[in-house]
Coordinates of C-alpha atoms in Angstrom, one line a residue:
X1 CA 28.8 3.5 -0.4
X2 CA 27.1 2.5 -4.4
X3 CA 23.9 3.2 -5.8
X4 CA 25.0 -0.9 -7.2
X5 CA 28.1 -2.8 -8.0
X6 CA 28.8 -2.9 -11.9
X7 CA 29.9 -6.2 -12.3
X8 CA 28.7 -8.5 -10.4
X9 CA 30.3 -11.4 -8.0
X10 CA 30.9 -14.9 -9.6
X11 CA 27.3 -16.7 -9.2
X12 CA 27.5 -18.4 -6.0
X13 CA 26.7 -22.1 -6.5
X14 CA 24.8 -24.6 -4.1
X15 CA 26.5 -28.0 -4.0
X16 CA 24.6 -31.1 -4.5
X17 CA 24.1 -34.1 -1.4
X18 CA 24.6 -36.4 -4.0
X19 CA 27.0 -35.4 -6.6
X20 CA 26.2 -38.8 -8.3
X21 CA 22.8 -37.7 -8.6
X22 CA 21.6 -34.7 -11.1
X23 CA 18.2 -35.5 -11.9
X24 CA 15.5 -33.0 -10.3
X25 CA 15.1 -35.0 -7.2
X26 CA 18.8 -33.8 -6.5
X27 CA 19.0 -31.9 -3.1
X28 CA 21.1 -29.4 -2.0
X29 CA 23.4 -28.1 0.8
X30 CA 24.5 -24.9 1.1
X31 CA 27.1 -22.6 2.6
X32 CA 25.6 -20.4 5.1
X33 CA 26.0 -17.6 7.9
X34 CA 24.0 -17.7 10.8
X35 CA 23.5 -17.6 15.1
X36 CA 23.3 -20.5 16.8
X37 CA 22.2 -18.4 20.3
X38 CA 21.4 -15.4 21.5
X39 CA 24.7 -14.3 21.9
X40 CA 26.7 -16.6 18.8
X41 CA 27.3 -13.8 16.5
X42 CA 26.8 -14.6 12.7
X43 CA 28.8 -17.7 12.1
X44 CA 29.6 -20.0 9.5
X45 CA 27.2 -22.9 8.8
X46 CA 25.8 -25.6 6.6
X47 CA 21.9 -25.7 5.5
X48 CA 20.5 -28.5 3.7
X49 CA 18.1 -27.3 0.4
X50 CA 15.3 -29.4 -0.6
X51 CA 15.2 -30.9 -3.7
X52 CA 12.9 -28.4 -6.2
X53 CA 8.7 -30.1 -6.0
X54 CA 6.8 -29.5 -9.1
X55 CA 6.0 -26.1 -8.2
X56 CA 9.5 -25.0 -6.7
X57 CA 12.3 -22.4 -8.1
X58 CA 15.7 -23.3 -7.4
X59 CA 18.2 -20.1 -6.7
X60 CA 21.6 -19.6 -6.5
X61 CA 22.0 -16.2 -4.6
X62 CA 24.1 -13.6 -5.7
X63 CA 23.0 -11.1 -3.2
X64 CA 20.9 -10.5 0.3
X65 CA 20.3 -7.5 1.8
X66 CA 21.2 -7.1 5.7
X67 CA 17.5 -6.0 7.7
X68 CA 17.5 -4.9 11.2
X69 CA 14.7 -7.5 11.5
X70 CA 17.6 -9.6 11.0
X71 CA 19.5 -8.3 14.1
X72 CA 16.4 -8.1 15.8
X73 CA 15.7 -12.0 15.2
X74 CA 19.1 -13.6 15.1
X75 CA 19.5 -12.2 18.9
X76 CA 16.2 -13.4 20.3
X77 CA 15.3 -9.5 21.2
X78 CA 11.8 -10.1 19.7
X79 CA 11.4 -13.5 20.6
X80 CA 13.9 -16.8 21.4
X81 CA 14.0 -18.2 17.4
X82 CA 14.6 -21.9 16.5
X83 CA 18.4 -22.0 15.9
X84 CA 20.4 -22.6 14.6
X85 CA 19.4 -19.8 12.4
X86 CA 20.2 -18.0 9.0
X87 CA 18.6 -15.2 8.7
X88 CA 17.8 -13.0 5.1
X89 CA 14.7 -12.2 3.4
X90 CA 16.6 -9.4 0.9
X91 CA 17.0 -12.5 -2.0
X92 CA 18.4 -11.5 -5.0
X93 CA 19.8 -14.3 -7.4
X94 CA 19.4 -16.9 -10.4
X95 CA 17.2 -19.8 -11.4
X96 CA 19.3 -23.1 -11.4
X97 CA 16.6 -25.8 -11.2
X98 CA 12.4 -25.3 -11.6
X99 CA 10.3 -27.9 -11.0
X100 CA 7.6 -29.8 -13.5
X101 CA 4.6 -27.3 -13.1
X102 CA 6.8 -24.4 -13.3
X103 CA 6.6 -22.5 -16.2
X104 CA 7.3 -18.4 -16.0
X105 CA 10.5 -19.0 -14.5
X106 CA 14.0 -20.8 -16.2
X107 CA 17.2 -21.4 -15.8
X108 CA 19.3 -18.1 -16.1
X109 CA 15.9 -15.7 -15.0
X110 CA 17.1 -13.3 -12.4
X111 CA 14.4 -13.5 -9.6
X112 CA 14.2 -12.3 -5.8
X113 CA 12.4 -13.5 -3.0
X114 CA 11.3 -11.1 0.2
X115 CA 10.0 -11.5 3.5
X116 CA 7.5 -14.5 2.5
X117 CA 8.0 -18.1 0.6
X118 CA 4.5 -19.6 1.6
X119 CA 0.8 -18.1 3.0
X120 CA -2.2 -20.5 3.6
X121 CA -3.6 -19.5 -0.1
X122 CA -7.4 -20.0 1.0
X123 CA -8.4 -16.9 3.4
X124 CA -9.8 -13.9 2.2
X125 CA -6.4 -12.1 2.3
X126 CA -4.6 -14.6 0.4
X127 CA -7.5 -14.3 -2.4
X128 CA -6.9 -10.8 -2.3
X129 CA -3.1 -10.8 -3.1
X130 CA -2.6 -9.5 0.5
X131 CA -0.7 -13.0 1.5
X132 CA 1.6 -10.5 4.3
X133 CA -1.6 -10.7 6.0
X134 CA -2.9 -14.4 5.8
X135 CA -5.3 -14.8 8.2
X136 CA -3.8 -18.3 9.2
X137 CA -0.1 -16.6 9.4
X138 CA 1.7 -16.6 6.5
X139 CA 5.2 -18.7 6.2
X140 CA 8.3 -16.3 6.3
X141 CA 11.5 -16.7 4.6
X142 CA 13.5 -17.4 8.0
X143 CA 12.8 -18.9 11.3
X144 CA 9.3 -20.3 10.7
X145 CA 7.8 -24.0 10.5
X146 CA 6.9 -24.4 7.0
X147 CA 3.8 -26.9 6.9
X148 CA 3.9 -27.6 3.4
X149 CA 7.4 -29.0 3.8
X150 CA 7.3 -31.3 6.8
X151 CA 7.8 -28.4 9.2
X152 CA 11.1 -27.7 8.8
X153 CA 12.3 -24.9 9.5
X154 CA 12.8 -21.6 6.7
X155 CA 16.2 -20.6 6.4
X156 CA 17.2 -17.4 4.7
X157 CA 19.4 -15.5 2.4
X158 CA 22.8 -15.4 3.6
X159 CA 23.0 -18.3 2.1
X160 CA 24.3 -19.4 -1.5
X161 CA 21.3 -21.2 -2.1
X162 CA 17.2 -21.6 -1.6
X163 CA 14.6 -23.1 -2.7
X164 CA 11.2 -21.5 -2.8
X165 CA 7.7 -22.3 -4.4
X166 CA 6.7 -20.6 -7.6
X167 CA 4.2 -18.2 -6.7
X168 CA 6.5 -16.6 -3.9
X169 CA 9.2 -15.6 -6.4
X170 CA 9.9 -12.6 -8.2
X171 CA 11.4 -11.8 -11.1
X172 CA 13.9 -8.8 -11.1
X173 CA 14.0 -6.2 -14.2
X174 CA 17.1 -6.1 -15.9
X175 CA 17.2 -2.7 -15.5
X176 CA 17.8 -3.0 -11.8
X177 CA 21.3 -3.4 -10.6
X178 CA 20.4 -6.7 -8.5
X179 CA 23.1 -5.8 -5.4
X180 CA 20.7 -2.5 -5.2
X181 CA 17.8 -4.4 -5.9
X182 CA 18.2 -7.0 -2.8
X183 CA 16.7 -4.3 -0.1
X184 CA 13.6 -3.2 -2.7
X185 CA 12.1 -6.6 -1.3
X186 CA 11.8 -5.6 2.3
X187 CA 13.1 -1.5 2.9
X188 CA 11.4 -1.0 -0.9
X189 CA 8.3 -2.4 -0.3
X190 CA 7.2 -1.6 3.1
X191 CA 7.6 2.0 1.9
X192 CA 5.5 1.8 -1.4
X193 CA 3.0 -0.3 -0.3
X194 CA 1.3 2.2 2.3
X195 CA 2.0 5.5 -0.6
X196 CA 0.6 3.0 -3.3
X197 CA -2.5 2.7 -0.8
X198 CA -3.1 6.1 -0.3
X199 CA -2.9 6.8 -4.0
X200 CA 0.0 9.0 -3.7
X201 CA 0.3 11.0 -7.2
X202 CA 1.8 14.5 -8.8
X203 CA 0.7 17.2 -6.3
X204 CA 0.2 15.6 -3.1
X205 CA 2.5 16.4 -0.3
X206 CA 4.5 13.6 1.4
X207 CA 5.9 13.5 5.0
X208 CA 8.9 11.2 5.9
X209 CA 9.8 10.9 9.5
X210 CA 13.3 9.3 9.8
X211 CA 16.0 8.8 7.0
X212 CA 17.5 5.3 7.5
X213 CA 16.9 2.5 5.5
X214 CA 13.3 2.6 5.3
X215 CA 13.1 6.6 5.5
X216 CA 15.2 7.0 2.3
X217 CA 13.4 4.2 0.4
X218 CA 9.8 6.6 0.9
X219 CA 12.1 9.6 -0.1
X220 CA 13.1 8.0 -3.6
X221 CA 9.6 6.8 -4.2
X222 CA 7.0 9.3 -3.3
X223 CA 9.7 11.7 -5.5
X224 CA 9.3 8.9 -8.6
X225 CA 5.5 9.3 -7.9
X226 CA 5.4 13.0 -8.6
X227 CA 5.4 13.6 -5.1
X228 CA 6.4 16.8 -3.0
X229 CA 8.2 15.2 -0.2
X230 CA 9.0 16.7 3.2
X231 CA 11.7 14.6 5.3
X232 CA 11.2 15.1 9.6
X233 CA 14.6 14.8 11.0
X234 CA 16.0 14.7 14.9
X235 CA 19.4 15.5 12.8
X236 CA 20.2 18.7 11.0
X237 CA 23.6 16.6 9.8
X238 CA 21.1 15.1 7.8
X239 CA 19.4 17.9 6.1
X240 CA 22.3 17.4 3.0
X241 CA 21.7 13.8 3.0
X242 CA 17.9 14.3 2.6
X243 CA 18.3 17.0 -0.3
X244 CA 20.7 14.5 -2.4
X245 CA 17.9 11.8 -2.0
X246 CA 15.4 14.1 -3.5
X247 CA 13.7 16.1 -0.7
X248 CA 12.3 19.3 -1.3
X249 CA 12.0 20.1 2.4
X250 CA 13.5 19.4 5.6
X251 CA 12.1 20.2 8.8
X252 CA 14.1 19.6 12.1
X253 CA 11.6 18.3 14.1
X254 CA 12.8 19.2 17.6
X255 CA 12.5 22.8 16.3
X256 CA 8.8 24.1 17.3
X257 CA 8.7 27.0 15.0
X258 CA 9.7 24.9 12.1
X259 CA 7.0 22.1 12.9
X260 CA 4.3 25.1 13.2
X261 CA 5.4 26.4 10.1
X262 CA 4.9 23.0 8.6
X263 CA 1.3 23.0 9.9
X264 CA -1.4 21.5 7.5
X265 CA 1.1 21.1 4.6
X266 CA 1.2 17.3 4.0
X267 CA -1.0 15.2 2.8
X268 CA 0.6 11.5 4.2
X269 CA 2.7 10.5 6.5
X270 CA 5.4 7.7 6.7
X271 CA 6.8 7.0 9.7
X272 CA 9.4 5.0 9.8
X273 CA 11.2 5.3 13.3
X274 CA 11.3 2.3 15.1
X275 CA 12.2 3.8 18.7
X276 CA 9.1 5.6 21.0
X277 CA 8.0 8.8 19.8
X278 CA 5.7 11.7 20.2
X279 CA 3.8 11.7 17.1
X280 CA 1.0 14.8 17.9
X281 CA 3.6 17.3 16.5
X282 CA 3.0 15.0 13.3
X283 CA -0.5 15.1 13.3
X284 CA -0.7 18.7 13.2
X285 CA 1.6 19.1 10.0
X286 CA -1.5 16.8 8.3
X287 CA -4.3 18.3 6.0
X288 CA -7.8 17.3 6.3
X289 CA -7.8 13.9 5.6
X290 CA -4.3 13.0 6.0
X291 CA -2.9 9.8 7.1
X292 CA 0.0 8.8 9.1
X293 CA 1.6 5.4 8.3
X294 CA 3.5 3.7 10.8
X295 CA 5.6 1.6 10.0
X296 CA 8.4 1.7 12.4
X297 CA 8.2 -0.8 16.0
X298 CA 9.1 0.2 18.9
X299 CA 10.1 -2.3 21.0
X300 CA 8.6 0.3 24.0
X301 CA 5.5 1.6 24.6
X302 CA 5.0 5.0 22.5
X303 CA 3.6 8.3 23.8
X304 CA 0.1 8.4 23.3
X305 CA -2.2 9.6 20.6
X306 CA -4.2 12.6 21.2
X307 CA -7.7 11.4 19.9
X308 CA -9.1 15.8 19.3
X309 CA -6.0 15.9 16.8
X310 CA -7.6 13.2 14.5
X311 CA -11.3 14.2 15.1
X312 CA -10.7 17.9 14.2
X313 CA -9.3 16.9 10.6
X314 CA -10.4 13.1 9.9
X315 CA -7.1 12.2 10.2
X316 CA -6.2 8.3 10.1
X317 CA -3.6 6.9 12.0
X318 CA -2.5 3.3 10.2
X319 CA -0.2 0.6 10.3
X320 CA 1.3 -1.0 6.9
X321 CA 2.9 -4.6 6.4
X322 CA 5.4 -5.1 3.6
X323 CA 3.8 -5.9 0.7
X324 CA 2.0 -9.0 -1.6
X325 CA 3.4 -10.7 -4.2
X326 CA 1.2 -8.9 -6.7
X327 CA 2.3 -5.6 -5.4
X328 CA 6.2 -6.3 -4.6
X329 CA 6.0 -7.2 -8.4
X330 CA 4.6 -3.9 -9.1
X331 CA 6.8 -1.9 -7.1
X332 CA 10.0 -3.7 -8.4
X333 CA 9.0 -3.0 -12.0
X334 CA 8.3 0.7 -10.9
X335 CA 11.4 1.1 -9.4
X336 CA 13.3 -0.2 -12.3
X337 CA 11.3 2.2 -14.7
X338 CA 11.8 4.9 -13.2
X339 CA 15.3 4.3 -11.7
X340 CA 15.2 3.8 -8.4
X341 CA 17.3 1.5 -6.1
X342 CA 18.6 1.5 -2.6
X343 CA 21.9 3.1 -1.9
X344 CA 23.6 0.0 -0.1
X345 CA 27.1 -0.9 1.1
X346 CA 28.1 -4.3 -0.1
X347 CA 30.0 -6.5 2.7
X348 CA 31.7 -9.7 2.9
X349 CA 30.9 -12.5 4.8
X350 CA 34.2 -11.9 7.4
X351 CA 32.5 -8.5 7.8
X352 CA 28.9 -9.5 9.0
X353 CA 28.8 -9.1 12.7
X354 CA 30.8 -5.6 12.3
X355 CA 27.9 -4.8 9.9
X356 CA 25.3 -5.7 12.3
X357 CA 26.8 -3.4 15.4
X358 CA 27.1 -0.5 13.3
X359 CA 23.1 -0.9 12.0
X360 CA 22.4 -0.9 15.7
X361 CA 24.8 2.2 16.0
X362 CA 23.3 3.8 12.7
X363 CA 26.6 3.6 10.9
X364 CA 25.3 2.5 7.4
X365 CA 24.0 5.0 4.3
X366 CA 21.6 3.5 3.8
X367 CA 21.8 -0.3 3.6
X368 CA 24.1 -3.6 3.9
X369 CA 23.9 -6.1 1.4
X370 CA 26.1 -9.5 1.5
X371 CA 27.8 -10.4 -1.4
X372 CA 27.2 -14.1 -1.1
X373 CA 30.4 -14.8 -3.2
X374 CA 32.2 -14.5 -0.2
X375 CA 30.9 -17.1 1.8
X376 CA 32.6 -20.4 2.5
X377 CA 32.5 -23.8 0.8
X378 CA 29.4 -26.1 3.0
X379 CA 30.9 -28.8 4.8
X380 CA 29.5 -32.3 4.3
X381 CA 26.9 -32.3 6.8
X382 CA 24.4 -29.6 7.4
X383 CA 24.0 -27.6 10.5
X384 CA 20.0 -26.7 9.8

């Protein structure tokens, strides 16, 4: 387990179609891991790039971080996805090509790309920098028909390559250690967005229920926010893990004497448990005028609400979306000024599918990320 990697991983290089050809209409394919079925495993695989547009960022990716969205998608437990399918939306890498129109990005920039690479740009969302919740569903970085681009389908980060329009991409502070970096752009950013929202600041009291992925991302930035932060475990082998992140409380929250003693002491809520649970013990640990922000989904049904708990302290109960563009910029130059990154693992390509059982098992503290220097050479044909 690293807070980073030092040095980082050759630059992992996408190989031209045409190796004859090197003007910008040159495409690309690249080496790739992905599931072919349900039930393929991570495997190795060939995606074709397109050649940059005018308004298109070419990256070679250095790093991707591993999302249980990923495990989630990859085995068809949310729905059955267009395979073959490489999954990744975690990009962390460097400019190698921009197109024409392209001008705040060059050759040699360090960028990222999350969980989006398109929206419809028009709806009142999109004009609001809230493209995560384009009202004409937005394009994400895997496993979607991309309109723009004949349909074809997204294909995502564990990949050495992708190529991704202008105002989609990110650029990473050099500050930030870009292995620990990759996860900011999902894990980061579903956790800041919602504490950004509520105008988290020095003195207010922040609730964390869970401490995986996501749960120690809202740790480390409601603490950089001036925060007093209060983690809600199942686990008391957690309670150390909690304090070295930053906590200044821990509550076991199977213990009713310590959730009534933690009654009306928090201001917000982040929930990040993605199993069915009773949240009413939750409520009541809320101030007047608290929120609870769920961001965890449960593939089952959860317990439900009771409706007096919110009516007797105007309590709202809310649901939060990653992030914009806008805002994963912000939070990404946040994190690096005030020192904040995930704690990942880095893993090889040979070690993917190992990876991915122990995130369903909860074997990882507190995030994968692939170290795309490890993947194979593409073979002359792509597979997607």
């Amino acid at each position: 387990m690293t807070p980073g990697r030092p040095v980082p991983p050759p630059l992992a290089k996408p190989i031209p179609l045409d190796t004859t050809e090197t003007g910008p209409g040159r495409a690309m394919f690249a080496a790739a891991y992905g599931a072919t079925s349900p039930d393929s495993g991570l495997v190795p695989l060939t995606v074709a790039r397109r050649a940059p547009k005018e308004d298109d960022v070419e990256i070679a990716i250095e790093f991707c971080g591993l999302c249980h969205s990923d495990v989630h998608a990859t085995r068809g437990e949310w729905r059955v996805p267009p395979y073959p399918l490489v999954p990744g939306h975690e990009i962390v890498g460097r400019v190698t090509r921009v197109g024409a129109a392209v001008q705040e990005f060059a050759p040699g920039d360090r960028v990222g790309v999350g969980c989006l690479v398109d929206s419809c740009r028009e709806c009142d969302s999109c004009l609001e920098g809230l493209e995560q919740y384009c009202e004409r569903g937005n394009i994400g970085t895997y496993g979607v028909a991309d309109p723009r681009n004949g349909d074809a389908i997204t294909q995502g980060g564990y990949s050495t390559s992708v190529v991704v329009d202008r105002r989609f991409v990110l650029r990473v502070p050099d500050a930030l250690d870009p292995a620990a970096a990759a996860p900011l752009l999902c894990a980061g950013i579903t956790t800041y967005s919602p504490l950004r929202y509520f105008d988290v600041e020095e003195g207010d009291s922040v609730g964390v229920v869970g401490l995986g992925g996501l749960g120690h991302m809202a740790v480390k930035i409601a603490k950089a926010m001036g925060a007093d932060v209060t983690v809600f475990t199942t686990s008391e082998s957690k309670f150390d893990a909690a304090r070295e992140l930053g906590a200044d409380h821990v509550v076991l929250s199977k213990d009713a004497d310590a959730m009534e003693a933690a009654n009306r002491s928090i201001d917000v809520i982040i929930d990040t448990v993605a199993a069915p649970h009773d949240l009413n013990p939750y409520f009541r640990t809320l101030r007047l005028d608290g929120a609870l922000f769920q961001l965890g989904l449960p593939a089952d049904d959860m317990p439900p609400v009771s409706p007096g708990l919110l009516i007797r302290r105007r309590l709202a109960y809310a649901g939060s979306l990653i992030g914009g563009i806008e805002e994963t910029q912000e939070m990404l130059d946040f994190c690096a000024e005030h020192g904040v990154a995930s704690d990942i693992e880095i893993v090889g390509a040979d070690q993917l599918n190992d990876a991915y059982d122990r995130m369903v098992a909860g074997d990882v503290k507190y995030r994968f990320v692939l170290d795309t220097s490890t993947l194979q050479e593409p073979s002359e044909r792509a597979d997607a």
